[in-house]
Amino acid sequence: MAKRKIEFYGNSITAGYAVEDTSGKDSPDSTFTNNYLSYAAITARHFDADYHCICKSGIGITISWFPFEMPDIYDRLNPADSTSKWNFSLYAPDVVVVNLFQNDSWLVNMPKRDEFKKNFGKNSPSEEYLIHAYQQFVAGIRNHYPNAEIICMLGNMDATKEGSKWPEYIKKAVVGLKDDKIYTHFVPFKETRGHPSVKEQEEMANSLIKFIDENINW
């Protein structure tokens, strides 16, 4: 039985969306999604760790491409049923990785979308709003897992491109949490279109594995 436990919260990047789509078109029907080839699953296998993955393509913390966000569903047993609750005492990960905000980075600039109007009204959310929302989500995870090492990660799509403010939002959120077992780790923009390829997922896994090796004793 694996001695280590790791848990991921993420979006399409973590899901392995389009990872096997070699056409370069990111087929929208999820045919080419393969979580086994995602950086998350690769990282878990590297450490021979028990692996939990809570992810959905298109999801964000403050806004998604649909009418719910990760804070709404992360604690559900059935994500489609608001009355179903996961019992967090059943699984206590040593390491939790949060890789979210990529979808937020797009959607906060789309005021015509119904999700924008519902969540924000007429104006894009402030930096303070975004930082606070991220803090609240991570604080919720910390409340469920008081002993876990938490890595607040971002990458490798364009939320981490040069000049992006989103890594800074995460840095500020983590500093504000004042918790020396919460880290930040940013994987640079892959400089290609679409979702990560098999090779780009492997590169992201290598980056995360190196960070864990250098910072976490588990």
PDB file of N, CA and C in Angstrom, residues 100-177:
ATOM      1  N   LEU A 100      -5.322  26.323 -10.267  1.00  0.00           N
ATOM      2  CA  LEU A 100      -6.520  27.009 -10.736  1.00  0.00           C
ATOM      3  C   LEU A 100      -6.225  28.482 -10.969  1.00  0.00           C
ATOM      4  N   PHE A 101      -7.084  29.147 -11.696  1.00  0.00           N
ATOM      5  CA  PHE A 101      -7.043  30.571 -12.059  1.00  0.00           C
ATOM      6  C   PHE A 101      -6.818  30.785 -13.553  1.00  0.00           C
ATOM      7  N   GLN A 102      -6.465  29.718 -14.306  1.00  0.00           N
ATOM      8  CA  GLN A 102      -6.304  29.859 -15.756  1.00  0.00           C
ATOM      9  C   GLN A 102      -7.611  30.315 -16.407  1.00  0.00           C
ATOM     10  N   ASN A 103      -8.722  29.671 -16.052  1.00  0.00           N
ATOM     11  CA  ASN A 103     -10.002  30.054 -16.655  1.00  0.00           C
ATOM     12  C   ASN A 103     -10.462  31.420 -16.166  1.00  0.00           C
ATOM     13  N   ASP A 104     -10.234  31.705 -14.890  1.00  0.00           N
ATOM     14  CA  ASP A 104     -10.566  33.035 -14.373  1.00  0.00           C
ATOM     15  C   ASP A 104      -9.863  34.120 -15.184  1.00  0.00           C
ATOM     16  N   SER A 105      -8.607  33.846 -15.552  1.00  0.00           N
ATOM     17  CA  SER A 105      -7.802  34.872 -16.229  1.00  0.00           C
ATOM     18  C   SER A 105      -8.413  35.290 -17.564  1.00  0.00           C
ATOM     19  N   TRP A 106      -9.150  34.399 -18.186  1.00  0.00           N
ATOM     20  CA  TRP A 106      -9.858  34.731 -19.426  1.00  0.00           C
ATOM     21  C   TRP A 106     -11.222  35.360 -19.135  1.00  0.00           C
ATOM     22  N   LEU A 107     -11.957  34.718 -18.247  1.00  0.00           N
ATOM     23  CA  LEU A 107     -13.370  35.040 -18.088  1.00  0.00           C
ATOM     24  C   LEU A 107     -13.638  36.361 -17.373  1.00  0.00           C
ATOM     25  N   VAL A 108     -12.704  36.836 -16.578  1.00  0.00           N
ATOM     26  CA  VAL A 108     -12.923  38.135 -15.921  1.00  0.00           C
ATOM     27  C   VAL A 108     -12.913  39.281 -16.931  1.00  0.00           C
ATOM     28  N   ASN A 109     -12.528  38.982 -18.167  1.00  0.00           N
ATOM     29  CA  ASN A 109     -12.509  39.994 -19.237  1.00  0.00           C
ATOM     30  C   ASN A 109     -13.605  39.769 -20.274  1.00  0.00           C
ATOM     31  N   MET A 110     -14.623  38.999 -19.907  1.00  0.00           N
ATOM     32  CA  MET A 110     -15.703  38.693 -20.842  1.00  0.00           C
ATOM     33  C   MET A 110     -17.045  39.124 -20.257  1.00  0.00           C
ATOM     34  N   PRO A 111     -17.309  40.433 -20.190  1.00  0.00           N
ATOM     35  CA  PRO A 111     -18.503  40.943 -19.505  1.00  0.00           C
ATOM     36  C   PRO A 111     -19.828  40.567 -20.144  1.00  0.00           C
ATOM     37  N   LYS A 112     -19.805  40.082 -21.386  1.00  0.00           N
ATOM     38  CA  LYS A 112     -21.058  39.726 -22.051  1.00  0.00           C
ATOM     39  C   LYS A 112     -21.556  38.327 -21.684  1.00  0.00           C
ATOM     40  N   ARG A 113     -20.702  37.532 -21.067  1.00  0.00           N
ATOM     41  CA  ARG A 113     -21.104  36.169 -20.700  1.00  0.00           C
ATOM     42  C   ARG A 113     -22.061  36.191 -19.506  1.00  0.00           C
ATOM     43  N   ASP A 114     -22.995  35.259 -19.506  1.00  0.00           N
ATOM     44  CA  ASP A 114     -23.971  35.180 -18.414  1.00  0.00           C
ATOM     45  C   ASP A 114     -23.289  34.947 -17.073  1.00  0.00           C
ATOM     46  N   GLU A 115     -22.233  34.136 -17.076  1.00  0.00           N
ATOM     47  CA  GLU A 115     -21.530  33.839 -15.826  1.00  0.00           C
ATOM     48  C   GLU A 115     -20.901  35.103 -15.241  1.00  0.00           C
ATOM     49  N   PHE A 116     -20.382  35.955 -16.112  1.00  0.00           N
ATOM     50  CA  PHE A 116     -19.793  37.224 -15.667  1.00  0.00           C
ATOM     51  C   PHE A 116     -20.867  38.089 -15.011  1.00  0.00           C
ATOM     52  N   LYS A 117     -21.988  38.246 -15.703  1.00  0.00           N
ATOM     53  CA  LYS A 117     -23.073  39.096 -15.185  1.00  0.00           C
ATOM     54  C   LYS A 117     -23.573  38.574 -13.838  1.00  0.00           C
ATOM     55  N   LYS A 118     -23.705  37.255 -13.734  1.00  0.00           N
ATOM     56  CA  LYS A 118     -24.199  36.640 -12.500  1.00  0.00           C
ATOM     57  C   LYS A 118     -23.209  36.823 -11.349  1.00  0.00           C
ATOM     58  N   ASN A 119     -21.937  36.630 -11.625  1.00  0.00           N
ATOM     59  CA  ASN A 119     -20.929  36.641 -10.553  1.00  0.00           C
ATOM     60  C   ASN A 119     -20.410  38.027 -10.224  1.00  0.00           C
ATOM     61  N   PHE A 120     -20.296  38.891 -11.232  1.00  0.00           N
ATOM     62  CA  PHE A 120     -19.624  40.178 -11.039  1.00  0.00           C
ATOM     63  C   PHE A 120     -20.488  41.397 -11.333  1.00  0.00           C
ATOM     64  N   GLY A 121     -21.608  41.210 -11.990  1.00  0.00           N
ATOM     65  CA  GLY A 121     -22.403  42.357 -12.409  1.00  0.00           C
ATOM     66  C   GLY A 121     -21.856  42.952 -13.692  1.00  0.00           C
ATOM     67  N   LYS A 122     -21.578  44.250 -13.664  1.00  0.00           N
ATOM     68  CA  LYS A 122     -21.126  44.934 -14.875  1.00  0.00           C
ATOM     69  C   LYS A 122     -19.622  45.124 -14.943  1.00  0.00           C
ATOM     70  N   ASN A 123     -18.937  45.033 -13.808  1.00  0.00           N
ATOM     71  CA  ASN A 123     -17.515  45.364 -13.766  1.00  0.00           C
ATOM     72  C   ASN A 123     -16.645  44.171 -13.401  1.00  0.00           C
ATOM     73  N   SER A 124     -15.479  44.102 -14.005  1.00  0.00           N
ATOM     74  CA  SER A 124     -14.530  43.030 -13.676  1.00  0.00           C
ATOM     75  C   SER A 124     -14.141  43.112 -12.202  1.00  0.00           C
ATOM     76  N   PRO A 125     -13.893  41.969 -11.582  1.00  0.00           N
ATOM     77  CA  PRO A 125     -13.539  41.977 -10.159  1.00  0.00           C
ATOM     78  C   PRO A 125     -12.193  42.648  -9.920  1.00  0.00           C
ATOM     79  N   SER A 126     -12.048  43.227  -8.737  1.00  0.00           N
ATOM     80  CA  SER A 126     -10.797  43.893  -8.370  1.00  0.00           C
ATOM     81  C   SER A 126      -9.734  42.865  -8.022  1.00  0.00           C
ATOM     82  N   GLU A 127      -8.493  43.320  -7.982  1.00  0.00           N
ATOM     83  CA  GLU A 127      -7.383  42.470  -7.548  1.00  0.00           C
ATOM     84  C   GLU A 127      -7.656  41.932  -6.146  1.00  0.00           C
ATOM     85  N   GLU A 128      -8.161  42.787  -5.279  1.00  0.00           N
ATOM     86  CA  GLU A 128      -8.441  42.381  -3.894  1.00  0.00           C
ATOM     87  C   GLU A 128      -9.492  41.271  -3.846  1.00  0.00           C
ATOM     88  N   TYR A 129     -10.505  41.394  -4.694  1.00  0.00           N
ATOM     89  CA  TYR A 129     -11.559  40.376  -4.752  1.00  0.00           C
ATOM     90  C   TYR A 129     -10.972  39.027  -5.159  1.00  0.00           C
ATOM     91  N   LEU A 130     -10.149  39.034  -6.191  1.00  0.00           N
ATOM     92  CA  LEU A 130      -9.557  37.797  -6.704  1.00  0.00           C
ATOM     93  C   LEU A 130      -8.635  37.153  -5.670  1.00  0.00           C
ATOM     94  N   ILE A 131      -7.821  37.967  -5.034  1.00  0.00           N
ATOM     95  CA  ILE A 131      -6.894  37.458  -4.018  1.00  0.00           C
ATOM     96  C   ILE A 131      -7.675  36.856  -2.853  1.00  0.00           C
ATOM     97  N   HIS A 132      -8.705  37.555  -2.412  1.00  0.00           N
ATOM     98  CA  HIS A 132      -9.508  37.071  -1.287  1.00  0.00           C
ATOM     99  C   HIS A 132     -10.210  35.758  -1.639  1.00  0.00           C
ATOM    100  N   ALA A 133     -10.762  35.673  -2.844  1.00  0.00           N
ATOM    101  CA  ALA A 133     -11.456  34.447  -3.260  1.00  0.00           C
ATOM    102  C   ALA A 133     -10.500  33.261  -3.275  1.00  0.00           C
ATOM    103  N   TYR A 134      -9.286  33.494  -3.773  1.00  0.00           N
ATOM    104  CA  TYR A 134      -8.279  32.418  -3.792  1.00  0.00           C
ATOM    105  C   TYR A 134      -7.921  32.011  -2.364  1.00  0.00           C
ATOM    106  N   GLN A 135      -7.715  33.004  -1.505  1.00  0.00           N
ATOM    107  CA  GLN A 135      -7.401  32.724  -0.103  1.00  0.00           C
ATOM    108  C   GLN A 135      -8.496  31.891   0.550  1.00  0.00           C
ATOM    109  N   GLN A 136      -9.747  32.257   0.304  1.00  0.00           N
ATOM    110  CA  GLN A 136     -10.866  31.557   0.922  1.00  0.00           C
ATOM    111  C   GLN A 136     -10.898  30.095   0.513  1.00  0.00           C
ATOM    112  N   PHE A 137     -10.613  29.845  -0.771  1.00  0.00           N
ATOM    113  CA  PHE A 137     -10.618  28.456  -1.235  1.00  0.00           C
ATOM    114  C   PHE A 137      -9.501  27.651  -0.584  1.00  0.00           C
ATOM    115  N   VAL A 138      -8.309  28.211  -0.572  1.00  0.00           N
ATOM    116  CA  VAL A 138      -7.168  27.495   0.021  1.00  0.00           C
ATOM    117  C   VAL A 138      -7.367  27.331   1.534  1.00  0.00           C
ATOM    118  N   ALA A 139      -7.922  28.336   2.179  1.00  0.00           N
ATOM    119  CA  ALA A 139      -8.192  28.235   3.616  1.00  0.00           C
ATOM    120  C   ALA A 139      -9.192  27.115   3.905  1.00  0.00           C
ATOM    121  N   GLY A 140     -10.147  26.921   2.996  1.00  0.00           N
ATOM    122  CA  GLY A 140     -11.101  25.830   3.151  1.00  0.00           C
ATOM    123  C   GLY A 140     -10.418  24.472   3.077  1.00  0.00           C
ATOM    124  N   ILE A 141      -9.479  24.340   2.157  1.00  0.00           N
ATOM    125  CA  ILE A 141      -8.711  23.099   2.051  1.00  0.00           C
ATOM    126  C   ILE A 141      -7.868  22.894   3.314  1.00  0.00           C
ATOM    127  N   ARG A 142      -7.241  23.957   3.775  1.00  0.00           N
ATOM    128  CA  ARG A 142      -6.440  23.857   4.996  1.00  0.00           C
ATOM    129  C   ARG A 142      -7.307  23.423   6.191  1.00  0.00           C
ATOM    130  N   ASN A 143      -8.526  23.915   6.243  1.00  0.00           N
ATOM    131  CA  ASN A 143      -9.426  23.549   7.332  1.00  0.00           C
ATOM    132  C   ASN A 143      -9.713  22.044   7.324  1.00  0.00           C
ATOM    133  N   HIS A 144      -9.846  21.470   6.133  1.00  0.00           N
ATOM    134  CA  HIS A 144     -10.095  20.027   6.028  1.00  0.00           C
ATOM    135  C   HIS A 144      -8.829  19.212   6.250  1.00  0.00           C
ATOM    136  N   TYR A 145      -7.672  19.769   5.879  1.00  0.00           N
ATOM    137  CA  TYR A 145      -6.407  19.036   5.960  1.00  0.00           C
ATOM    138  C   TYR A 145      -5.386  19.855   6.767  1.00  0.00           C
ATOM    139  N   PRO A 146      -5.497  19.867   8.091  1.00  0.00           N
ATOM    140  CA  PRO A 146      -4.638  20.740   8.908  1.00  0.00           C
ATOM    141  C   PRO A 146      -3.146  20.424   8.815  1.00  0.00           C
ATOM    142  N   ASN A 147      -2.790  19.208   8.408  1.00  0.00           N
ATOM    143  CA  ASN A 147      -1.373  18.827   8.387  1.00  0.00           C
ATOM    144  C   ASN A 147      -0.758  18.757   6.996  1.00  0.00           C
ATOM    145  N   ALA A 148      -1.536  19.002   5.958  1.00  0.00           N
ATOM    146  CA  ALA A 148      -1.039  18.844   4.588  1.00  0.00           C
ATOM    147  C   ALA A 148      -0.098  19.972   4.185  1.00  0.00           C
ATOM    148  N   GLU A 149       0.818  19.625   3.294  1.00  0.00           N
ATOM    149  CA  GLU A 149       1.618  20.638   2.594  1.00  0.00           C
ATOM    150  C   GLU A 149       0.808  21.025   1.351  1.00  0.00           C
ATOM    151  N   ILE A 150       0.562  22.308   1.158  1.00  0.00           N
ATOM    152  CA  ILE A 150      -0.286  22.769   0.063  1.00  0.00           C
ATOM    153  C   ILE A 150       0.550  23.576  -0.933  1.00  0.00           C
ATOM    154  N   ILE A 151       0.515  23.161  -2.186  1.00  0.00           N
ATOM    155  CA  ILE A 151       1.249  23.859  -3.245  1.00  0.00           C
ATOM    156  C   ILE A 151       0.244  24.596  -4.125  1.00  0.00           C
ATOM    157  N   CYS A 152       0.329  25.915  -4.124  1.00  0.00           N
ATOM    158  CA  CYS A 152      -0.517  26.743  -4.983  1.00  0.00           C
ATOM    159  C   CYS A 152       0.249  26.960  -6.287  1.00  0.00           C
ATOM    160  N   MET A 153      -0.185  26.255  -7.287  1.00  0.00           N
ATOM    161  CA  MET A 153       0.539  26.161  -8.552  1.00  0.00           C
ATOM    162  C   MET A 153      -0.225  26.919  -9.639  1.00  0.00           C
ATOM    163  N   LEU A 154       0.477  27.355 -10.642  1.00  0.00           N
ATOM    164  CA  LEU A 154      -0.164  27.919 -11.827  1.00  0.00           C
ATOM    165  C   LEU A 154       0.710  27.609 -13.031  1.00  0.00           C
ATOM    166  N   GLY A 155       0.077  27.227 -14.134  1.00  0.00           N
ATOM    167  CA  GLY A 155       0.796  26.928 -15.363  1.00  0.00           C
ATOM    168  C   GLY A 155       0.262  25.646 -15.977  1.00  0.00           C
ATOM    169  N   ASN A 156       0.609  25.388 -17.209  1.00  0.00           N
ATOM    170  CA  ASN A 156       1.604  26.082 -18.015  1.00  0.00           C
ATOM    171  C   ASN A 156       0.983  26.811 -19.217  1.00  0.00           C
ATOM    172  N   MET A 157      -0.299  27.166 -19.100  1.00  0.00           N
ATOM    173  CA  MET A 157      -0.931  27.930 -20.179  1.00  0.00           C
ATOM    174  C   MET A 157      -0.739  29.429 -19.935  1.00  0.00           C
ATOM    175  N   ASP A 158      -1.480  30.283 -20.649  1.00  0.00           N
ATOM    176  CA  ASP A 158      -1.068  31.685 -20.722  1.00  0.00           C
ATOM    177  C   ASP A 158      -1.313  32.528 -19.474  1.00  0.00           C
ATOM    178  N   ALA A 159      -1.882  31.953 -18.424  1.00  0.00           N
ATOM    179  CA  ALA A 159      -1.974  32.693 -17.159  1.00  0.00           C
ATOM    180  C   ALA A 159      -0.590  32.934 -16.552  1.00  0.00           C
ATOM    181  N   THR A 160       0.410  32.176 -17.034  1.00  0.00           N
ATOM    182  CA  THR A 160       1.778  32.403 -16.558  1.00  0.00           C
ATOM    183  C   THR A 160       2.679  33.015 -17.634  1.00  0.00           C
ATOM    184  N   LYS A 161       2.086  33.550 -18.697  1.00  0.00           N
ATOM    185  CA  LYS A 161       2.931  34.184 -19.706  1.00  0.00           C
ATOM    186  C   LYS A 161       3.573  35.444 -19.116  1.00  0.00           C
ATOM    187  N   GLU A 162       4.638  35.877 -19.743  1.00  0.00           N
ATOM    188  CA  GLU A 162       5.360  37.049 -19.258  1.00  0.00           C
ATOM    189  C   GLU A 162       4.415  38.252 -19.177  1.00  0.00           C
ATOM    190  N   GLY A 163       4.438  38.930 -18.041  1.00  0.00           N
ATOM    191  CA  GLY A 163       3.586  40.097 -17.849  1.00  0.00           C
ATOM    192  C   GLY A 163       2.236  39.791 -17.224  1.00  0.00           C
ATOM    193  N   SER A 164       1.885  38.517 -17.067  1.00  0.00           N
ATOM    194  CA  SER A 164       0.619  38.148 -16.454  1.00  0.00           C
ATOM    195  C   SER A 164       0.600  38.530 -14.977  1.00  0.00           C
ATOM    196  N   LYS A 165      -0.526  39.031 -14.512  1.00  0.00           N
ATOM    197  CA  LYS A 165      -0.680  39.404 -13.102  1.00  0.00           C
ATOM    198  C   LYS A 165      -1.107  38.238 -12.220  1.00  0.00           C
ATOM    199  N   TRP A 166      -1.513  37.136 -12.837  1.00  0.00           N
ATOM    200  CA  TRP A 166      -2.138  36.062 -12.062  1.00  0.00           C
ATOM    201  C   TRP A 166      -1.190  35.350 -11.099  1.00  0.00           C
ATOM    202  N   PRO A 167       0.070  35.111 -11.457  1.00  0.00           N
ATOM    203  CA  PRO A 167       0.974  34.557 -10.445  1.00  0.00           C
ATOM    204  C   PRO A 167       1.128  35.486  -9.236  1.00  0.00           C
ATOM    205  N   GLU A 168       1.119  36.782  -9.486  1.00  0.00           N
ATOM    206  CA  GLU A 168       1.251  37.751  -8.395  1.00  0.00           C
ATOM    207  C   GLU A 168       0.034  37.701  -7.469  1.00  0.00           C
ATOM    208  N   TYR A 169      -1.147  37.518  -8.046  1.00  0.00           N
ATOM    209  CA  TYR A 169      -2.340  37.387  -7.208  1.00  0.00           C
ATOM    210  C   TYR A 169      -2.196  36.193  -6.262  1.00  0.00           C
ATOM    211  N   ILE A 170      -1.704  35.090  -6.805  1.00  0.00           N
ATOM    212  CA  ILE A 170      -1.542  33.887  -5.984  1.00  0.00           C
ATOM    213  C   ILE A 170      -0.472  34.103  -4.920  1.00  0.00           C
ATOM    214  N   LYS A 171       0.631  34.737  -5.290  1.00  0.00           N
ATOM    215  CA  LYS A 171       1.673  35.047  -4.299  1.00  0.00           C
ATOM    216  C   LYS A 171       1.118  35.870  -3.146  1.00  0.00           C
ATOM    217  N   LYS A 172       0.360  36.911  -3.486  1.00  0.00           N
ATOM    218  CA  LYS A 172      -0.211  37.783  -2.452  1.00  0.00           C
ATOM    219  C   LYS A 172      -1.207  37.026  -1.584  1.00  0.00           C
ATOM    220  N   ALA A 173      -1.985  36.162  -2.198  1.00  0.00           N
ATOM    221  CA  ALA A 173      -2.945  35.364  -1.439  1.00  0.00           C
ATOM    222  C   ALA A 173      -2.232  34.466  -0.432  1.00  0.00           C
ATOM    223  N   VAL A 174      -1.175  33.817  -0.880  1.00  0.00           N
ATOM    224  CA  VAL A 174      -0.442  32.895  -0.012  1.00  0.00           C
ATOM    225  C   VAL A 174       0.274  33.650   1.113  1.00  0.00           C
ATOM    226  N   VAL A 175       0.887  34.759   0.796  1.00  0.00           N
ATOM    227  CA  VAL A 175       1.538  35.569   1.835  1.00  0.00           C
ATOM    228  C   VAL A 175       0.522  35.960   2.906  1.00  0.00           C
ATOM    229  N   GLY A 176      -0.673  36.344   2.457  1.00  0.00           N
ATOM    230  CA  GLY A 176      -1.715  36.762   3.384  1.00  0.00           C
ATOM    231  C   GLY A 176      -2.235  35.646   4.272  1.00  0.00           C
ATOM    232  N   LEU A 177      -2.066  34.406   3.850  1.00  0.00           N
ATOM    233  CA  LEU A 177      -2.521  33.272   4.658  1.00  0.00           C
ATOM    234  C   LEU A 177      -1.587  32.973   5.836  1.00  0.00           C
TER     235      LEU A 177
END
